[in-house]
Short mmCIF file of C-alpha atoms and ligand atoms in Angstrom, two decimals:
data_model
loop_
_atom_site.label_atom_id
_atom_site.label_comp_id
_atom_site.label_asym_id
_atom_site.label_seq_id
_atom_site.Cartn_x
_atom_site.Cartn_y
_atom_site.Cartn_z
CA MET A 1 97.12 67.32 89.05
CA SER A 2 94.58 65.74 86.70
CA ARG A 3 95.59 63.61 83.75
CA PHE A 4 94.14 66.33 81.50
CA ILE A 5 96.54 69.16 82.22
CA SER A 6 98.41 70.35 79.15
CA SER A 7 101.98 69.09 78.99
CA LYS A 8 103.08 72.73 78.75
CA PHE A 9 101.98 73.28 82.35
CA ASN A 10 102.66 69.98 84.06
CA SER A 11 105.97 71.15 85.51
CA LEU A 12 104.93 74.73 86.24
CA THR A 13 105.62 75.76 89.84
CA PRO A 14 103.14 78.53 90.68
CA TYR A 15 103.91 81.61 92.75
CA THR A 16 103.29 81.26 96.49
CA PRO A 17 101.51 84.37 97.76
CA GLY A 18 102.08 85.50 101.36
CA GLU A 19 99.72 84.02 103.93
CA GLN A 20 96.27 85.62 104.16
CA PRO A 21 95.03 83.87 107.32
CA GLN A 22 91.30 84.01 107.94
CA GLU A 23 91.16 82.00 111.17
CA ARG A 24 93.04 84.27 113.55
CA LYS A 25 93.65 88.02 113.78
CA TYR A 26 97.36 88.70 113.41
CA ILE A 27 99.42 91.86 113.39
CA LYS A 28 99.84 91.40 109.70
CA LEU A 29 103.25 92.53 108.47
CA ASN A 30 103.76 89.92 105.76
CA THR A 31 102.42 91.08 102.40
CA ASN A 32 103.44 94.73 102.08
CA GLU A 33 99.90 96.02 102.21
CA SER A 34 99.21 99.53 103.46
CA PRO A 35 98.07 99.76 107.09
CA PHE A 36 95.80 102.64 106.05
CA PRO A 37 92.37 102.20 104.44
CA PRO A 38 91.80 103.52 100.91
CA SER A 39 91.30 107.28 100.66
CA PRO A 40 87.75 108.33 101.66
CA MET A 41 87.30 109.67 98.12
CA ALA A 42 88.29 106.29 96.66
CA GLN A 43 85.83 104.52 98.93
CA ARG A 44 82.99 106.89 98.09
CA LEU A 45 83.48 106.62 94.32
CA ALA A 46 83.74 102.81 94.51
CA ARG A 47 80.48 102.64 96.46
CA GLN A 48 78.76 104.81 93.85
CA SER A 49 79.95 102.46 91.10
CA ALA A 50 78.49 99.42 92.83
CA GLY A 51 75.06 100.49 91.55
CA ASP A 52 76.24 100.10 87.94
CA LEU A 53 77.79 96.65 88.24
CA GLN A 54 75.21 95.17 85.87
CA LEU A 55 77.18 96.89 83.09
CA TYR A 56 80.63 95.85 81.84
CA SER A 57 83.43 98.20 82.74
CA ASP A 58 84.96 100.55 80.15
CA PRO A 59 87.69 98.41 78.52
CA GLU A 60 89.68 101.56 77.74
CA CYS A 61 89.44 102.86 81.35
CA LYS A 62 89.03 106.32 79.76
CA ALA A 63 88.19 108.31 82.90
CA LEU A 64 91.07 106.80 84.85
CA VAL A 65 93.50 107.13 81.94
CA LYS A 66 92.60 110.81 81.56
CA ILE A 67 93.42 111.67 85.17
CA ALA A 68 96.53 109.48 85.29
CA SER A 69 97.91 110.99 82.10
CA GLN A 70 97.50 114.48 83.55
CA LYS A 71 99.16 113.53 86.83
CA LEU A 72 102.06 111.71 85.14
CA ARG A 73 102.37 114.24 82.28
CA ILE A 74 102.10 111.60 79.60
CA ALA A 75 99.78 111.09 76.65
CA GLU A 76 96.66 108.94 77.03
CA ASP A 77 98.05 106.30 74.68
CA GLU A 78 101.20 105.95 76.79
CA ILE A 79 99.49 104.18 79.71
CA LEU A 80 97.65 100.92 80.25
CA PHE A 81 95.78 99.93 83.41
CA THR A 82 95.65 96.31 84.53
CA ASN A 83 94.33 93.99 87.20
CA GLY A 84 97.17 94.68 89.64
CA SER A 85 100.68 95.23 88.33
CA ASP A 86 101.13 91.46 88.24
CA GLU A 87 98.97 91.50 85.13
CA ILE A 88 101.02 94.09 83.26
CA LEU A 89 104.19 92.19 84.17
CA ASN A 90 102.66 89.00 82.80
CA PHE A 91 101.63 90.88 79.63
CA ALA A 92 105.22 92.13 79.27
CA PHE A 93 106.62 88.59 79.47
CA SER A 94 104.09 87.52 76.80
CA ALA A 95 104.68 90.50 74.53
CA PHE A 96 108.40 91.13 74.76
CA CYS A 97 110.12 87.79 75.45
CA ASP A 98 110.80 84.84 73.17
CA LYS A 99 113.72 82.62 72.26
CA ASP A 100 115.52 85.51 70.52
CA ASN A 101 114.74 87.89 73.36
CA PRO A 102 115.06 85.84 76.55
CA ALA A 103 114.16 87.40 79.87
CA VAL A 104 116.81 88.30 82.42
CA PHE A 105 116.47 89.38 86.04
CA ALA A 106 118.32 89.19 89.34
CA ASN A 107 118.55 85.91 91.26
CA ILE A 108 117.03 87.68 94.25
CA THR A 109 114.02 89.71 93.19
CA TYR A 110 110.25 89.48 92.90
CA GLY A 111 109.56 85.73 92.77
CA PHE A 112 106.79 86.09 90.22
CA TYR A 113 109.20 86.94 87.35
CA LYS A 114 110.38 83.36 87.19
CA VAL A 115 106.81 82.06 87.26
CA PHE A 116 105.71 84.44 84.50
CA ALA A 117 108.67 83.35 82.36
CA GLU A 118 107.80 79.69 82.86
CA TYR A 119 104.08 80.23 82.36
CA ASN A 120 104.76 82.03 79.07
CA GLY A 121 107.28 79.40 78.01
CA VAL A 122 110.08 81.93 77.51
CA PRO A 123 113.75 81.27 78.24
CA TYR A 124 115.20 83.24 81.14
CA SER A 125 118.37 83.65 83.14
CA GLU A 126 119.05 85.03 86.59
CA ILE A 127 122.03 87.23 87.43
CA PRO A 128 123.36 86.92 90.98
CA LEU A 129 123.28 90.04 93.14
CA LYS A 130 126.46 90.90 95.03
CA ASP A 131 126.87 89.46 98.53
CA ASP A 132 125.45 92.63 100.07
CA PHE A 133 122.31 92.22 97.90
CA THR A 134 123.19 95.19 95.68
CA LEU A 135 122.87 94.92 91.91
CA ASP A 136 125.89 95.59 89.70
CA ILE A 137 124.50 97.52 86.75
CA ASN A 138 127.52 96.47 84.65
CA ASP A 139 125.93 93.00 84.52
CA TYR A 140 123.06 94.49 82.49
CA ILE A 141 124.87 96.97 80.23
CA GLY A 142 124.38 95.87 76.61
CA ILE A 143 123.04 92.47 77.66
CA ASN A 144 120.64 92.30 74.68
CA LYS A 145 117.91 90.51 76.58
CA THR A 146 114.53 91.65 77.90
CA VAL A 147 115.48 93.03 81.29
CA PHE A 148 113.17 93.00 84.34
CA ILE A 149 114.28 95.11 87.30
CA ALA A 150 112.30 95.75 90.46
CA ASN A 151 113.31 99.22 91.65
CA PRO A 152 113.34 99.32 94.65
CA ASN A 153 114.07 95.61 94.64
CA ALA A 154 112.06 93.03 96.57
CA PRO A 155 112.55 91.64 99.14
CA THR A 156 115.62 93.77 99.88
CA GLY A 157 114.18 97.27 99.34
CA ILE A 158 117.48 98.39 97.79
CA ALA A 159 117.05 101.00 95.04
CA LEU A 160 119.03 101.96 91.97
CA SER A 161 119.24 105.63 91.01
CA LYS A 162 117.43 106.94 87.95
CA GLY A 163 120.84 107.49 86.33
CA GLU A 164 121.74 103.82 86.80
CA ILE A 165 118.44 102.68 85.29
CA GLU A 166 118.97 105.05 82.38
CA ARG A 167 122.39 103.53 81.67
CA ILE A 168 120.82 100.07 81.48
CA VAL A 169 117.98 101.29 79.23
CA SER A 170 120.23 103.28 76.88
CA SER A 171 122.68 100.38 76.47
CA ASN A 172 119.95 97.91 75.44
CA LYS A 173 118.26 99.83 72.62
CA ASN A 174 117.09 96.66 70.86
CA ASN A 175 115.37 95.17 73.89
CA VAL A 176 112.65 96.29 76.23
CA VAL A 177 113.69 97.11 79.79
CA ILE A 178 110.85 96.72 82.28
CA VAL A 179 111.25 98.68 85.50
CA ASP A 180 108.88 97.47 88.21
CA GLU A 181 108.29 100.44 90.52
CA ALA A 182 105.82 98.76 92.89
CA TYR A 183 107.57 100.35 95.90
CA VAL A 184 108.90 103.57 94.37
CA ASP A 185 106.68 105.94 96.38
CA PHE A 186 108.45 105.07 99.64
CA GLY A 187 111.82 106.56 98.71
CA GLY A 188 112.85 105.46 95.21
CA GLU A 189 113.35 107.61 92.12
CA SER A 190 110.75 107.03 89.42
CA CYS A 191 111.75 106.70 85.77
CA THR A 192 108.33 107.40 84.25
CA ASP A 193 109.52 110.59 82.54
CA LEU A 194 112.25 108.66 80.71
CA ILE A 195 109.61 107.01 78.50
CA HIS A 196 109.75 110.10 76.28
CA LYS A 197 113.46 109.61 75.75
CA TYR A 198 113.57 105.82 75.27
CA ASP A 199 111.15 103.74 73.20
CA ASN A 200 112.41 100.56 74.92
CA LEU A 201 111.40 101.48 78.48
CA LEU A 202 108.27 100.20 80.21
CA VAL A 203 107.68 101.38 83.79
CA CYS A 204 105.12 99.48 85.90
CA GLN A 205 103.50 100.72 89.08
CA THR A 206 100.77 99.56 91.42
CA PHE A 207 97.97 101.00 93.56
CA SER A 208 98.40 98.09 96.00
CA LYS A 209 100.96 99.67 98.32
CA SER A 210 101.14 103.46 98.55
CA ARG A 211 97.51 103.93 97.45
CA SER A 212 95.99 101.30 99.78
CA LEU A 213 94.16 99.35 97.07
CA ALA A 214 95.73 95.87 97.21
CA GLY A 215 92.28 94.27 97.37
CA GLY A 216 91.00 96.40 94.47
CA ARG A 217 93.71 95.04 92.12
CA LEU A 218 94.93 98.01 90.11
CA GLY A 219 98.27 98.48 88.40
CA PHE A 220 99.55 100.14 85.26
CA GLY A 221 102.39 100.40 82.82
CA VAL A 222 103.71 103.47 81.03
CA GLY A 223 105.80 103.42 77.89
CA CYS A 224 105.86 104.79 74.35
CA LYS A 225 102.58 104.34 72.50
CA GLU A 226 103.90 101.44 70.41
CA LEU A 227 104.83 99.41 73.53
CA ILE A 228 101.43 100.16 75.05
CA ALA A 229 99.73 99.07 71.81
CA ASP A 230 101.61 95.74 72.00
CA LEU A 231 100.45 95.23 75.57
CA ASN A 232 96.90 96.08 74.53
CA THR A 233 97.10 93.30 71.94
CA ILE A 234 97.71 90.86 74.80
CA LYS A 235 95.00 92.43 76.94
CA TYR A 236 92.36 92.31 74.21
CA SER A 237 93.35 88.71 73.48
CA THR A 238 92.83 87.61 77.07
CA ASN A 239 90.58 89.86 79.17
CA PRO A 240 89.36 93.21 77.77
CA TYR A 241 87.43 94.05 80.96
CA ASN A 242 90.42 93.43 83.20
CA VAL A 243 89.74 96.43 85.47
CA ASN A 244 86.33 96.29 87.11
CA ARG A 245 84.06 99.30 87.58
CA MET A 246 84.48 99.67 91.34
CA THR A 247 88.25 99.46 91.11
CA MET A 248 88.35 102.00 88.30
CA SER A 249 86.36 104.44 90.43
CA ALA A 250 88.47 103.73 93.51
CA GLY A 251 91.56 104.37 91.38
CA ILE A 252 90.22 107.77 90.30
CA GLY A 253 89.54 108.68 93.93
CA ALA A 254 92.98 107.50 95.03
CA LEU A 255 94.70 109.49 92.28
CA CYS A 256 92.75 112.67 93.02
CA ASP A 257 93.41 112.53 96.77
CA ASP A 258 97.07 113.57 96.60
CA LYS A 259 97.14 114.86 100.15
CA TYR A 260 96.10 111.50 101.60
CA PHE A 261 98.67 109.70 99.43
CA VAL A 262 101.56 112.03 100.32
CA THR A 263 100.71 111.95 104.04
CA ASN A 264 100.57 108.15 104.13
CA CYS A 265 103.86 107.72 102.25
CA LYS A 266 105.55 110.08 104.71
CA LYS A 267 104.08 108.18 107.68
CA ILE A 268 105.42 104.90 106.31
CA LYS A 269 108.90 106.37 105.77
CA ASP A 270 108.98 107.84 109.29
CA THR A 271 107.77 104.58 110.83
CA ARG A 272 110.33 102.63 108.78
CA LYS A 273 113.12 104.80 110.18
CA TYR A 274 111.86 104.37 113.75
CA THR A 275 111.51 100.60 113.34
CA GLU A 276 114.98 100.31 111.81
CA GLU A 277 116.50 102.10 114.80
CA LYS A 278 114.69 99.82 117.25
CA LEU A 279 115.70 96.69 115.32
CA LYS A 280 119.35 97.81 115.30
CA GLU A 281 119.21 98.23 119.08
CA LEU A 282 117.91 94.65 119.30
CA GLY A 283 120.85 93.24 117.31
CA PHE A 284 119.41 93.09 113.79
CA VAL A 285 121.23 94.02 110.60
CA MET A 286 119.25 95.13 107.58
CA THR A 287 119.51 96.39 104.04
CA ASP A 288 119.01 100.07 103.15
CA SER A 289 115.33 99.77 102.29
CA LYS A 290 113.54 102.41 100.24
CA ALA A 291 110.32 100.36 100.32
CA ASN A 292 107.44 99.83 102.76
CA PHE A 293 109.27 96.91 104.35
CA ILE A 294 112.50 96.08 106.13
CA PHE A 295 114.65 93.08 105.24
CA ALA A 296 116.46 92.05 108.41
CA LYS A 297 118.39 89.28 110.10
CA HIS A 298 119.51 88.63 113.63
CA SER A 299 123.02 87.33 114.27
CA LYS A 300 121.86 84.81 116.87
CA ILE A 301 118.53 83.52 115.57
CA GLY A 302 117.66 81.90 112.25
CA GLY A 303 115.03 83.56 110.08
CA LYS A 304 112.60 80.68 110.27
CA GLU A 305 112.81 80.29 114.06
CA LEU A 306 112.07 83.96 114.49
CA TYR A 307 109.20 83.90 111.99
CA LEU A 308 107.61 80.92 113.76
CA ALA A 309 108.06 82.36 117.26
CA LEU A 310 106.45 85.64 116.21
CA LYS A 311 103.61 83.85 114.45
CA GLU A 312 102.91 81.93 117.64
CA LYS A 313 102.57 85.29 119.43
CA GLY A 314 100.24 86.72 116.78
CA VAL A 315 102.65 88.63 114.52
CA LEU A 316 102.96 87.61 110.89
CA ILE A 317 106.11 88.51 108.94
CA ARG A 318 107.37 87.02 105.66
CA HIS A 319 109.94 84.27 105.64
CA PHE A 320 111.51 82.88 102.45
CA GLU A 321 112.81 79.33 102.59
CA THR A 322 115.45 79.71 99.88
CA GLU A 323 119.11 79.23 100.76
CA LEU A 324 120.12 82.83 100.00
CA LEU A 325 117.30 84.41 102.00
CA LYS A 326 116.69 81.98 104.84
CA ASP A 327 118.53 84.00 107.52
CA TYR A 328 116.37 87.03 106.83
CA ASN A 329 112.76 88.04 107.20
CA ARG A 330 110.82 90.73 105.43
CA ILE A 331 108.79 92.92 107.75
CA THR A 332 106.12 95.19 106.27
CA ILE A 333 105.86 98.65 107.78
CA GLY A 334 102.49 98.93 109.45
CA SER A 335 100.96 101.74 111.49
CA ASP A 336 102.89 103.19 114.46
CA GLU A 337 100.69 101.17 116.81
CA GLN A 338 101.29 97.92 114.91
CA MET A 339 105.05 98.47 114.82
CA GLN A 340 105.19 99.31 118.52
CA ALA A 341 103.26 96.12 119.31
CA PHE A 342 105.61 94.19 117.00
CA ILE A 343 108.71 95.58 118.72
CA ASP A 344 107.32 94.83 122.20
CA ILE A 345 106.47 91.24 121.23
CA LEU A 346 109.83 90.86 119.47
CA LYS A 347 111.68 91.93 122.64
CA GLY A 348 109.86 89.20 124.58
CA VAL A 349 110.62 86.60 121.91
CA LEU A 350 114.33 87.51 121.84
CA GLU A 351 114.56 87.29 125.65
CA GLU A 352 113.09 83.79 125.51
CA MET A 353 115.28 82.64 122.63
CA ILE A 354 118.73 84.06 123.35
N1 PMP B 1 106.13 93.89 91.83
C1 PMP B 1 106.67 93.67 93.03
C2 PMP B 1 108.13 93.88 93.19
C3 PMP B 1 105.87 93.22 94.10
O1 PMP B 1 106.41 92.94 95.28
C4 PMP B 1 104.49 93.05 93.88
C5 PMP B 1 103.57 92.62 95.02
N2 PMP B 1 103.70 91.43 95.55
C6 PMP B 1 103.98 93.28 92.61
C7 PMP B 1 104.82 93.72 91.61
C8 PMP B 1 102.54 93.03 92.26
O2 PMP B 1 101.65 93.76 93.00
P1 PMP B 1 100.15 93.96 92.53
O3 PMP B 1 99.79 92.88 91.55
O4 PMP B 1 99.36 93.90 93.78
O5 PMP B 1 100.11 95.30 91.87
#
């Protein structure tokens, strides 16, 4: 740290992204990326846009907004695209939290919420999940704070039903409830249509997982037009050209190629089921994941030991050092071939370790 850093940031602990190793080729099951390349249509449109990169991108993302609004059956002023969904989440912390409206989220959830709260200087509290990692919605009914809920949750993959989310939203009419649906396409129930019933609901989604565009950085939020206008105030005060031309075009391609999207989501769900069965046979217990990852622990081996042993053998999974999560690892669902290789290597590792 230099002696020049503002005092408002000198105790900020930044988010630690999952490893992106460049030196060795791993079977990479650690950052919930899709194992499938972007849709051919997305790739083609992005390539075409490369020739126009001398021009700024459309700050209103009009072409993308038009298609997304048709697909989601919402008005064009009810959606805002951002540089990954991390950006819309950050905007939501800036726009909707302050000392009178502190943020609240689960103690085990997406680790970035805490960082966004600290970065924006807003007070926040964390509500413990139950011992089985499920969330008790009663903890959030009428809480009168700005609620952030990942649904399905990370890193557990456990999902709340749409009815449960609706109860939280309807009981907090004077606060915004932000539902982060980064993993919803792998088995969760989306709440996007509830934005027409509740003016305090913001639903965020990403193209990073089910639409294979993690490297393109594209996310969005949907909510009533007044909420979206507030978020636009933050966007136009920080980075109006937050979505670049190639990503915008790739996003259009990804949205138009429904068949590719539906097929890939189904493949991930089928492979998740297969992998869960194999892990159970090998002595793992796991949460009921509706996401593109499995959150699992072995009764005889610590999470870190297993993570390190697999890394040594060329398989990367995600380990969290915190006390509540340290027995577990999060394993992204890759292609069938990747998961078979993972299971074969895991069997060898378990034989050596037990
Ligand atoms: N929400 C959750 C729950 C996530 O796990 C992630 C990805 N790490 C994000 C949001 C952000 O993803 P992106 O910025 O790639 O859209």
